[in-house]
mmCIF file of C-alpha atoms and ligand atoms in Angstrom:
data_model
loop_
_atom_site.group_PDB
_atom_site.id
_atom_site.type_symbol
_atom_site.label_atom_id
_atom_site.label_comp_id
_atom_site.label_asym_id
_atom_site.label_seq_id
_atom_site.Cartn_x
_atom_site.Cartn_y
_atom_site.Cartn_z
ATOM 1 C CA UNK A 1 -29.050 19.252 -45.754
ATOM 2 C CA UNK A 2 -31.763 16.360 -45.745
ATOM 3 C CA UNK A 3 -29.090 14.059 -46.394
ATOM 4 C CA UNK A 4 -26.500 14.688 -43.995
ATOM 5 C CA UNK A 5 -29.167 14.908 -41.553
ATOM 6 C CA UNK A 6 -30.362 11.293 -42.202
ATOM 7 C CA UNK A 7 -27.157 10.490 -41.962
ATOM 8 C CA UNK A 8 -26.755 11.560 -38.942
ATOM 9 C CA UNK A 9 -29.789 10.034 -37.548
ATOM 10 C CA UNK A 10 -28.696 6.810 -38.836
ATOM 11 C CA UNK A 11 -25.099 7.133 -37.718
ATOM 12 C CA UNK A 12 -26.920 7.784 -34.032
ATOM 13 C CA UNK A 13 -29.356 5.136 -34.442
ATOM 14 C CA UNK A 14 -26.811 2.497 -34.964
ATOM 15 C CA UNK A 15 -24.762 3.716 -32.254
ATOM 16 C CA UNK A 16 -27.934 3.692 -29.608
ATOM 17 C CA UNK A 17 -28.902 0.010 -31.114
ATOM 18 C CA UNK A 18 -25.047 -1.360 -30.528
ATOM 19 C CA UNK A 19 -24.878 0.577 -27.246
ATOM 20 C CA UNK A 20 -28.283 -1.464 -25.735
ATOM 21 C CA UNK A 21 -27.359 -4.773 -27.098
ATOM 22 C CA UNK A 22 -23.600 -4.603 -25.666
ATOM 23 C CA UNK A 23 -26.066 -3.052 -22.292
ATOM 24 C CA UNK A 24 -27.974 -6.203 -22.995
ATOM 25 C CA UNK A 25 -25.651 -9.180 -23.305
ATOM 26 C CA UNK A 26 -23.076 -7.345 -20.783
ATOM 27 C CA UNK A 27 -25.476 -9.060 -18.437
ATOM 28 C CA UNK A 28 -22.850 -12.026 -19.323
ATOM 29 C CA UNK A 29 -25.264 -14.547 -17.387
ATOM 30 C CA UNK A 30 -25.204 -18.323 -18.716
ATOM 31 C CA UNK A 31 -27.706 -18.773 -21.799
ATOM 32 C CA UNK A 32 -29.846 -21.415 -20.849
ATOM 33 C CA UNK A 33 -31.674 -22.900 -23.364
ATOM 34 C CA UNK A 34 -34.059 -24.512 -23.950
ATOM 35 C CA UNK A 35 -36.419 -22.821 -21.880
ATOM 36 C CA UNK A 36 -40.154 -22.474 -21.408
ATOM 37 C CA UNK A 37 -42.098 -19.981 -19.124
ATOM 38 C CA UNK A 38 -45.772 -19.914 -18.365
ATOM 39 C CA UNK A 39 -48.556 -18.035 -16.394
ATOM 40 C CA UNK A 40 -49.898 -19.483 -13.314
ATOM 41 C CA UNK A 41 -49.724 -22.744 -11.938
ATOM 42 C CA UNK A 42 -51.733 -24.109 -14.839
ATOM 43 C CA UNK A 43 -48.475 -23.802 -16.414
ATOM 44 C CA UNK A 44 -47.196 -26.759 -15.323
ATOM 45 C CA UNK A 45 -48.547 -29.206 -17.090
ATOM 46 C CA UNK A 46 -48.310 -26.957 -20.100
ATOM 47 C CA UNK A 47 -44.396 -26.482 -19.468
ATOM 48 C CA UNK A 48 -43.983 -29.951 -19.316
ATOM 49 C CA UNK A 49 -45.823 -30.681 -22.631
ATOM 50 C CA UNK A 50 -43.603 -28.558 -24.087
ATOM 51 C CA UNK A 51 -40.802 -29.590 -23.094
ATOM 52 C CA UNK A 52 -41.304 -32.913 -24.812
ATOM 53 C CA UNK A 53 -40.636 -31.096 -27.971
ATOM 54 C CA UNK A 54 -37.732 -28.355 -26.653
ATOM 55 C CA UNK A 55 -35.844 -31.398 -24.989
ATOM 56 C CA UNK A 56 -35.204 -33.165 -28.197
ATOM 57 C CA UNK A 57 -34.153 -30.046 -29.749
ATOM 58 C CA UNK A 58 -37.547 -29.354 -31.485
ATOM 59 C CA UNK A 59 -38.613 -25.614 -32.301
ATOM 60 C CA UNK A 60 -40.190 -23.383 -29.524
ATOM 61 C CA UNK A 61 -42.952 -22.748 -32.079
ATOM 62 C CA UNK A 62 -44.338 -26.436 -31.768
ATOM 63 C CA UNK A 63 -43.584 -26.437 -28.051
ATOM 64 C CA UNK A 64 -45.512 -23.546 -27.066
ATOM 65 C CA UNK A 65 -48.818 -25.013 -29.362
ATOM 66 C CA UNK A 66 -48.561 -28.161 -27.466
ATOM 67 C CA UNK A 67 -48.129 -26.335 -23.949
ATOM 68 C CA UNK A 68 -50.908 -24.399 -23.836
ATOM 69 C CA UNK A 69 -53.131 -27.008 -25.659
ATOM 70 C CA UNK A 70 -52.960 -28.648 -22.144
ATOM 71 C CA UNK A 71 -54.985 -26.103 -20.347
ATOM 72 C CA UNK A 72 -57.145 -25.721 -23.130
ATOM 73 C CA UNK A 73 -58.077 -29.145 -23.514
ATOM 74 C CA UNK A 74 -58.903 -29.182 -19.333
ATOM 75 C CA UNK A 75 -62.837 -28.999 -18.381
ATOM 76 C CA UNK A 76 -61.601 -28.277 -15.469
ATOM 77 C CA UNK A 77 -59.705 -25.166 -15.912
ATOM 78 C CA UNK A 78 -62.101 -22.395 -16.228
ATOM 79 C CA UNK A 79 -60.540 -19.903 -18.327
ATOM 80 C CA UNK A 80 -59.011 -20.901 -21.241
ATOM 81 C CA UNK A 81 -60.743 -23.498 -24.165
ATOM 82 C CA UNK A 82 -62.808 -26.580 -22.848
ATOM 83 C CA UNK A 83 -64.573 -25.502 -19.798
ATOM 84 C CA UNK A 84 -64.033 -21.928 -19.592
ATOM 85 C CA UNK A 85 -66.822 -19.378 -18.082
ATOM 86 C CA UNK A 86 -68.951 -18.273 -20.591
ATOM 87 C CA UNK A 87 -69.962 -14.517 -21.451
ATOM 88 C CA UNK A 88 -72.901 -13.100 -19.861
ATOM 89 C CA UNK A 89 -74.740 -14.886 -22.748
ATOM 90 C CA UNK A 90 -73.988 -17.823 -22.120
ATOM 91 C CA UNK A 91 -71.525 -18.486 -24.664
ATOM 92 C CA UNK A 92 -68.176 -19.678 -24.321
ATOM 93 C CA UNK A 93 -65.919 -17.499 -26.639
ATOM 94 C CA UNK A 94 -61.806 -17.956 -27.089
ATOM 95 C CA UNK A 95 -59.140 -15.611 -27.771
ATOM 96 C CA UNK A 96 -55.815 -16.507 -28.913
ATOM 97 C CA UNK A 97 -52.873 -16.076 -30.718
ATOM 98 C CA UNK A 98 -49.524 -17.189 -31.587
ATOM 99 C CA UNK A 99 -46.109 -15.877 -32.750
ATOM 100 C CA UNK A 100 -42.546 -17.436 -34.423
ATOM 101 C CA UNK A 101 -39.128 -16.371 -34.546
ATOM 102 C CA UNK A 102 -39.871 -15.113 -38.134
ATOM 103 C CA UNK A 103 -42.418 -12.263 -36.873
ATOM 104 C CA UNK A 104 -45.137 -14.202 -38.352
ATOM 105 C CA UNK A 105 -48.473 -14.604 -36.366
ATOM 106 C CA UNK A 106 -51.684 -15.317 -36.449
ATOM 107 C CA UNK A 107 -54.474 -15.171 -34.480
ATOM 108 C CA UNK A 108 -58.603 -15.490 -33.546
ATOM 109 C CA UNK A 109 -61.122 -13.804 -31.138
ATOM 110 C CA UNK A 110 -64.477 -14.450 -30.052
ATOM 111 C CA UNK A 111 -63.761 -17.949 -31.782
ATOM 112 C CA UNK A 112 -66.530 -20.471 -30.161
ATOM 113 C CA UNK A 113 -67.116 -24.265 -30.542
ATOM 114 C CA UNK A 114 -63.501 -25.156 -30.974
ATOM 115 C CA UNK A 115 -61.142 -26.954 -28.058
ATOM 116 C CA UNK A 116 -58.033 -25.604 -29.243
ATOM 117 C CA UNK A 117 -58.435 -22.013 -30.528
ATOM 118 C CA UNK A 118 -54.318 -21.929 -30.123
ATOM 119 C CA UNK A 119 -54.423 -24.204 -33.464
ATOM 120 C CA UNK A 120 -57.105 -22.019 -35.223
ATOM 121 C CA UNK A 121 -54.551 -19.259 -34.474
ATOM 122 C CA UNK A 122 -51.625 -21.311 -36.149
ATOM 123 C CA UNK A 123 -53.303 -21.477 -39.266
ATOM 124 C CA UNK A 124 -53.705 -18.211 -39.741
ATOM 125 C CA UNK A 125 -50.601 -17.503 -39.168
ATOM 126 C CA UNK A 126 -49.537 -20.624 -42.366
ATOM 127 C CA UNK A 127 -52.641 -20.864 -44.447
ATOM 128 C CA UNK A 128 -53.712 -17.033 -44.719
ATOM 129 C CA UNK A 129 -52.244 -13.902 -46.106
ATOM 130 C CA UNK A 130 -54.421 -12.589 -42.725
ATOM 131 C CA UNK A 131 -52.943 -11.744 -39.179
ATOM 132 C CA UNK A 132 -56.606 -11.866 -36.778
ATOM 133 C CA UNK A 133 -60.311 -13.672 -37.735
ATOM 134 C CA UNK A 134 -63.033 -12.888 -35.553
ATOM 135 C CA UNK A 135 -66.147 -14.732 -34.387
ATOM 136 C CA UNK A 136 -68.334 -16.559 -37.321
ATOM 137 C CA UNK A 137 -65.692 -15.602 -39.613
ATOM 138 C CA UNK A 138 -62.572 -17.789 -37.371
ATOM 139 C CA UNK A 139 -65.480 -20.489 -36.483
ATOM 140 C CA UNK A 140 -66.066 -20.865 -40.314
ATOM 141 C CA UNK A 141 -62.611 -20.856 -41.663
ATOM 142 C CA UNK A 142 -61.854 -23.496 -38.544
ATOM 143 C CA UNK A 143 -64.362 -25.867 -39.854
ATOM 144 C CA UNK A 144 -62.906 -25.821 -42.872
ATOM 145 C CA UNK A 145 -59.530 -26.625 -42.034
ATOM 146 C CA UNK A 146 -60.947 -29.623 -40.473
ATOM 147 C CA UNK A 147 -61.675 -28.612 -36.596
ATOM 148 C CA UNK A 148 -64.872 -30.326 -34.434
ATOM 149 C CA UNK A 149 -67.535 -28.692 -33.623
ATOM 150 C CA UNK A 150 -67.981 -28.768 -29.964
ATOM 151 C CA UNK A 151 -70.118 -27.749 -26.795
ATOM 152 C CA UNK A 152 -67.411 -25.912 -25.108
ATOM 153 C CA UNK A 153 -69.755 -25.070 -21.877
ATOM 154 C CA UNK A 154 -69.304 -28.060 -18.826
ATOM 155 C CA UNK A 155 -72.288 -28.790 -16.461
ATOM 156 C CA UNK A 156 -69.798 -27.077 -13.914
ATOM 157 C CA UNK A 157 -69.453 -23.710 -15.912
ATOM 158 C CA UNK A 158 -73.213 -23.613 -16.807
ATOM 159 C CA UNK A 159 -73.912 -23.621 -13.167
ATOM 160 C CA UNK A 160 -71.268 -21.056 -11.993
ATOM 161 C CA UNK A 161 -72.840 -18.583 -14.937
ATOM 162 C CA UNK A 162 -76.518 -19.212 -13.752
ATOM 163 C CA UNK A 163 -75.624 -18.352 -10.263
ATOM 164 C CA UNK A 164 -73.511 -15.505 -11.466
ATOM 165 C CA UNK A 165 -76.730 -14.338 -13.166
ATOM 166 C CA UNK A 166 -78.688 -14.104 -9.858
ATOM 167 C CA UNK A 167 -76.900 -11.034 -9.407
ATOM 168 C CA UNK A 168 -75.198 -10.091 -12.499
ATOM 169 C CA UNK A 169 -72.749 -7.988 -11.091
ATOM 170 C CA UNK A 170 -69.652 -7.413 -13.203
ATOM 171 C CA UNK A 171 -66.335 -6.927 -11.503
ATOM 172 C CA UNK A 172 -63.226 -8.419 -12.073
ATOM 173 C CA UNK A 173 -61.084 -9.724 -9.106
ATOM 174 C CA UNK A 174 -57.368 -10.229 -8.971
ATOM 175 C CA UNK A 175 -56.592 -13.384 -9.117
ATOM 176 C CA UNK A 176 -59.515 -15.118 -8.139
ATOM 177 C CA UNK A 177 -60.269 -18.087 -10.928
ATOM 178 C CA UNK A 178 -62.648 -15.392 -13.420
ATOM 179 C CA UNK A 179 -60.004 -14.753 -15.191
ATOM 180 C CA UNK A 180 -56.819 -16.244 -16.206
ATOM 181 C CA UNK A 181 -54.940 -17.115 -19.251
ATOM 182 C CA UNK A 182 -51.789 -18.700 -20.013
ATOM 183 C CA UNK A 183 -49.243 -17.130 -22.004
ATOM 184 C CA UNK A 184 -46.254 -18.897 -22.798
ATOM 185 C CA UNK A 185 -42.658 -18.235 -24.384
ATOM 186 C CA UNK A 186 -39.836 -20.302 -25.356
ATOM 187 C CA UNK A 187 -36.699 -20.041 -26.192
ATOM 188 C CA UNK A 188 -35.067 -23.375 -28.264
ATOM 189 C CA UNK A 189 -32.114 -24.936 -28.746
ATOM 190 C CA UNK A 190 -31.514 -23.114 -31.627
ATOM 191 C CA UNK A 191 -31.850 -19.896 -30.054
ATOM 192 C CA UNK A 192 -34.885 -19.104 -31.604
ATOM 193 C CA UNK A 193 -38.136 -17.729 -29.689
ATOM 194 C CA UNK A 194 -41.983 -18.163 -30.049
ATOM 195 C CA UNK A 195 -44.786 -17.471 -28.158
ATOM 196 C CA UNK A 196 -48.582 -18.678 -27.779
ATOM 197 C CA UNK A 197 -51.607 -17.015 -25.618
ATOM 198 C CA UNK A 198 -55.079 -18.405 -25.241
ATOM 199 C CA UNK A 199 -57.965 -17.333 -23.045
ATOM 200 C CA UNK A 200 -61.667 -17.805 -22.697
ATOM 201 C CA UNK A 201 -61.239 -14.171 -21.427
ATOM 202 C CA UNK A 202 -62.893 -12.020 -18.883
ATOM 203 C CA UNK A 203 -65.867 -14.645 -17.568
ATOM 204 C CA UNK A 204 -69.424 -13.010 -17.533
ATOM 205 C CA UNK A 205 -67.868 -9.810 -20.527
ATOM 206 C CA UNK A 206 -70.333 -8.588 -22.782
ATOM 207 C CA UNK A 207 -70.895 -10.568 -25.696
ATOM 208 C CA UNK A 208 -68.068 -9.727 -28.381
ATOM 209 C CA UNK A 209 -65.751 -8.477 -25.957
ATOM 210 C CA UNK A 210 -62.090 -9.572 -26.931
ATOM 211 C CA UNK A 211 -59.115 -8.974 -24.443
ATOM 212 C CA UNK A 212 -55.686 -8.773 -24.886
ATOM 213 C CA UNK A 213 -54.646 -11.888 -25.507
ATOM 214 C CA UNK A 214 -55.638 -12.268 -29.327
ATOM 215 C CA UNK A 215 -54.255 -8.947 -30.012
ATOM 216 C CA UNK A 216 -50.397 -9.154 -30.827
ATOM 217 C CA UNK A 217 -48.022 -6.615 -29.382
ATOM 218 C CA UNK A 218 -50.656 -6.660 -26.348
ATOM 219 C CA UNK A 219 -51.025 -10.541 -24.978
ATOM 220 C CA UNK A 220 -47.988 -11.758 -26.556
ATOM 221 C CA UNK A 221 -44.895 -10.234 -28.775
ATOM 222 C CA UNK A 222 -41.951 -11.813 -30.210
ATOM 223 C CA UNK A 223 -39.066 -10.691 -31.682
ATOM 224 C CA UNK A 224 -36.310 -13.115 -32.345
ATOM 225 C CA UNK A 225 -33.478 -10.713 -31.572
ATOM 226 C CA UNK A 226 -34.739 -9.988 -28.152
ATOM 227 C CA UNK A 227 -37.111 -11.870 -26.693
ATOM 228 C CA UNK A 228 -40.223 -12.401 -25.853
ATOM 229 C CA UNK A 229 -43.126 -11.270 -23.133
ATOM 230 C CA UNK A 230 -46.992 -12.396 -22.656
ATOM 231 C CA UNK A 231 -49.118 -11.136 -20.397
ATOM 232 C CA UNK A 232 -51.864 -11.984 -18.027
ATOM 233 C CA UNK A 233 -55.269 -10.102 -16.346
ATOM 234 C CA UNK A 234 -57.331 -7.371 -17.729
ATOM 235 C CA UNK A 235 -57.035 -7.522 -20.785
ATOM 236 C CA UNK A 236 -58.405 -3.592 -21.339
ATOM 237 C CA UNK A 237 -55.602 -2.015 -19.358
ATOM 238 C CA UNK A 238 -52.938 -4.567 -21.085
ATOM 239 C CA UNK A 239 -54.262 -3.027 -24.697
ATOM 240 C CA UNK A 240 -53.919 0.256 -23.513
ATOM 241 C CA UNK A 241 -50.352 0.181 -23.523
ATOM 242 C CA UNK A 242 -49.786 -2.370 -26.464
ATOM 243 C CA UNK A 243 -47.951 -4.078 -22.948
ATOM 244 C CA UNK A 244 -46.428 -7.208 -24.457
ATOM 245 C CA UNK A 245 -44.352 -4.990 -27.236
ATOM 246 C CA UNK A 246 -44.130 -2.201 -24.514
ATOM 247 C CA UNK A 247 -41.805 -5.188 -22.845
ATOM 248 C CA UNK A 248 -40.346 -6.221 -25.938
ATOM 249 C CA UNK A 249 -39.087 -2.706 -26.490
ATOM 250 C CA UNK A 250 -37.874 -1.959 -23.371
ATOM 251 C CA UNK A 251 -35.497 -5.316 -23.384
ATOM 252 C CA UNK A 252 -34.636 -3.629 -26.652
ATOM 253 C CA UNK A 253 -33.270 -0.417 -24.787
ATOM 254 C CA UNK A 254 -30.974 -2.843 -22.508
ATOM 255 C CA UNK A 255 -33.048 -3.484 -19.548
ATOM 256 C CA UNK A 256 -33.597 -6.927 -17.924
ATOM 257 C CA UNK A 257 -36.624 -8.781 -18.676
ATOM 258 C CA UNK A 258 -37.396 -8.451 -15.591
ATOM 259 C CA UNK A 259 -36.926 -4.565 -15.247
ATOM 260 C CA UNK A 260 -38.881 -4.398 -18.817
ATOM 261 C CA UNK A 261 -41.815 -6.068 -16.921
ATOM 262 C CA UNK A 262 -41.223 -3.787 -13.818
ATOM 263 C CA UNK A 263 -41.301 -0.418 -16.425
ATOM 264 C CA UNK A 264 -44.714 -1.876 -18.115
ATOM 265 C CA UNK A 265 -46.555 -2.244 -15.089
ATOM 266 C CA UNK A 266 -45.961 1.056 -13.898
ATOM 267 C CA UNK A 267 -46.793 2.694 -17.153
ATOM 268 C CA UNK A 268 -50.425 1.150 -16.030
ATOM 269 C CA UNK A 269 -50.146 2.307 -12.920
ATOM 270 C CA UNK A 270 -49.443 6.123 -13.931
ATOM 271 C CA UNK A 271 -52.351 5.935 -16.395
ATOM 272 C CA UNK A 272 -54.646 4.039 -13.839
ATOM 273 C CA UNK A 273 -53.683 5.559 -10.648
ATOM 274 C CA UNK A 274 -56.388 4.542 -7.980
ATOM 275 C CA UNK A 275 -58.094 2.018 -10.294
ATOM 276 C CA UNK A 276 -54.881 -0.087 -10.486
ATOM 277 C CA UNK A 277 -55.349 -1.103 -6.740
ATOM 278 C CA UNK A 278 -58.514 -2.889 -7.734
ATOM 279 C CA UNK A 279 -57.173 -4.984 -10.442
ATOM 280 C CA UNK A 280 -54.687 -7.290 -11.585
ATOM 281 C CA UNK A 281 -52.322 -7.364 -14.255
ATOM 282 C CA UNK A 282 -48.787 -9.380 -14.844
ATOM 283 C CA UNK A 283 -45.850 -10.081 -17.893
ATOM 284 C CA UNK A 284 -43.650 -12.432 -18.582
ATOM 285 C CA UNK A 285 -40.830 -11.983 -20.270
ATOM 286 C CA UNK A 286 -37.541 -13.642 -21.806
ATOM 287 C CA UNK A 287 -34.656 -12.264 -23.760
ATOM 288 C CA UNK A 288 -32.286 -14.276 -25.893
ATOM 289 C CA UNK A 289 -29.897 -14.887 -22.618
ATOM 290 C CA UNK A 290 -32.559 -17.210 -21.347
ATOM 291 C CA UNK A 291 -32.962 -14.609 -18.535
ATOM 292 C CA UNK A 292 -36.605 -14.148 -17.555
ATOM 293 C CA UNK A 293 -38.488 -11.925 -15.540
ATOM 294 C CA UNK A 294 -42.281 -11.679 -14.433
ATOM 295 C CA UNK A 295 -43.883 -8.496 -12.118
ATOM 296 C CA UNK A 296 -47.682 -7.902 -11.810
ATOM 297 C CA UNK A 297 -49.689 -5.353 -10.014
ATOM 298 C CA UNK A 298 -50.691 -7.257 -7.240
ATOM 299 C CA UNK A 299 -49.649 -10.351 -5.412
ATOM 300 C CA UNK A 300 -50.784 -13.650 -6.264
ATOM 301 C CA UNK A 301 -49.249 -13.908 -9.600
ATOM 302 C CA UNK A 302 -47.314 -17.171 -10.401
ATOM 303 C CA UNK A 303 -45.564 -18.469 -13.494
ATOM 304 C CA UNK A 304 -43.971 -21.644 -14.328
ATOM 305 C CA UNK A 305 -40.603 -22.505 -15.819
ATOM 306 C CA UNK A 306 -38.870 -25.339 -17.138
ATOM 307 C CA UNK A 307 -35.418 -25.715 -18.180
ATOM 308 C CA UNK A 308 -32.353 -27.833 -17.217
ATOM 309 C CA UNK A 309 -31.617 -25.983 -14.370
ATOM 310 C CA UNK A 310 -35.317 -25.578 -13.566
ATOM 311 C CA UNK A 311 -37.086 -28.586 -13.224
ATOM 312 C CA UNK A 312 -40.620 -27.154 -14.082
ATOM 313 C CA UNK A 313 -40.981 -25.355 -10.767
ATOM 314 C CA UNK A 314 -43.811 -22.730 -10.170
ATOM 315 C CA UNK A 315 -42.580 -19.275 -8.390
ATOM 316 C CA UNK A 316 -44.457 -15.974 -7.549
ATOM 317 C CA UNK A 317 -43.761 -13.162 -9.264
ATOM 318 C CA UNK A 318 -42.962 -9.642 -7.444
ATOM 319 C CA UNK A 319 -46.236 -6.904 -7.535
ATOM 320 C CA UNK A 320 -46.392 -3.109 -7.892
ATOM 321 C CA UNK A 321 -48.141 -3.239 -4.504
HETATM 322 N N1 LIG B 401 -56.142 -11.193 -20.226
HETATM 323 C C1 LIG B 401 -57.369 -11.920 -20.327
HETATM 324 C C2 LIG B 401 -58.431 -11.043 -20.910
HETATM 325 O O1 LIG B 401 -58.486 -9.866 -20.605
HETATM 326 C C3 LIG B 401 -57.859 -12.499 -19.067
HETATM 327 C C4 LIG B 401 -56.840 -12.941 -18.046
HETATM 328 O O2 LIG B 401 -55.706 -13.152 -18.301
HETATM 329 O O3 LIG B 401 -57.169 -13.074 -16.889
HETATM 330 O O4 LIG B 401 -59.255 -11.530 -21.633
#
């Protein structure tokens, strides 16, 4: 009885798997690849580091590490590595994490003193039997492994936290520069995928506070027979719903990356009703096609994309509302 009833289960599961990847690749659109696919207009610059690497055939997993380092390395962009807002402490603290066609990952949060957490992150994934390191633990291991120790806090973010202090009101805005990280997937030219995600998170959170974009299956999920998705804003409501693999999943059941990102969304808006006015949230997402789709809760969200058809061009992504 147990038997024939696995069997069956089986027999249906491989029947529902075949039936979503014929829904899937029935799409028929042209595969373009390489691609690369960013959040906001930092992603620009970050594209066209990577494209350095996917343009000579290289892997999306070195791409995407040399993308984001770009925004990371900036003083001038505020949320993510060198120059990011610190916590209501004071202290600068970085989340990230990365991912490879292979499902392997790796990953650090609350990580401070280090310009490219994103690196940190890869050698977890290659020198560790360990997926995540947190805080002194990720600053130690970093050290050893050769990373500088550096201030991480710019004249220009020490005097946005001290006048944020006058008040000390915590409240995250869409879209406004407080918060913003870039997530990035790529698909190479040999039709593998990877993904990277790095933030100095939610500016003015409580010290110890880690978002979403460390945590895999929530800022960023890969699976090479799919695709990919990353995701930007609070972090809290992204976690919730495990969003990035929530994507990932959905592509899965043989809807468009862009209709995966459109089902995620609303999953936070029927668990957040009213409060999902206030804030902002957005994915990105590719499938093995090189088809691509993005959709936030509000306006205002942008991601970048670079490919031979699309010269590293910034677009805005449809919102919920
Ligand atoms: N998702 C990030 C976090 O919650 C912040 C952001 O993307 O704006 O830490």
């Amino acid at each position: 009885m147990k038997t024939s009833r696995r069997k069956f289960i089986q027999a249906s599961a491989t029947i529902a798997s075949l039936a979503s990847a014929q829904k899937l690749f029935s799409q028929s659109q042209k595969v373009t690849k390489p691609i690369v696919v960013s959040t906001w207009n930092f992603g620009v610059g970050a594209n066209a580091e990577a494209w350095k690497i996917l343009s000579k055939n290289g892997r999306a997993l070195d791409a995407v590490e040399a993308g984001v380092q770009v925004p990371e390395g900036d003083p001038k962009e505020t949320s993510v590595g060198l120059g990011g807002l610190p916590d209501r402490d004071g202290r600068v603290t970085l989340d990230a994490c990365i991912m490879d066609e292979n499902a392997n990952c790796g990953a650090v949060a609350c990580l401070e003193h280090i310009v490219h957490p994103i690196s940190v992150a890869r050698k977890v994934m290659e020198k560790t039997p360990h997926v995540l390191l947190v805080g002194d633990g990720a600053l130690q291991f970093a050290l050893a492994n050769g990373f500088k120790k550096e201030n991480l806090l710019t004249e220009e973010s020490e005097k946005a936290w001290k006048e944020w202090l006058k008040k000390a009101q915590y409240k995250p805005i869409a879209n406004i520069e407080n918060h913003d990280t870039i997530g990035m997937i790529a698909l190479d030219s040999s039709q593998n995928v990877s993904g990277a995600c790095t933030t100095s998170g939610m500016a003015y959170k409580i010290h110890g506070r880690v978002g979403d974009s460390p945590i895999i299956g929530a800022g960023l999920f890969v699976d090479n027979e799919i695709g990919a998705a990353t995701s930007t804003g609070v972090g809290e409501e992204v976690i919730r719903i495990c969003g990035s693999h929530l994507v990932v999943e959905l592509m899965r059941q043989g809807n468009s990356p862009q209709e995966a990102c459109e089902l995620t969304v609303k999953r936070i808006v029927k668990n957040q009703q009213e409060k999902s006015k206030e804030i902002q949230v957005g994915f990105l997402a590719i499938n093995k096609n090189g088809e691509l789709g993005a959709y936030a809760l509000q306006k205002g969200f942008t991601y970048a994309v670079y490919s031979n058809d699309v010269p590293n061009k910034i677009f805005d992504a449809k919102s919920f509302y």
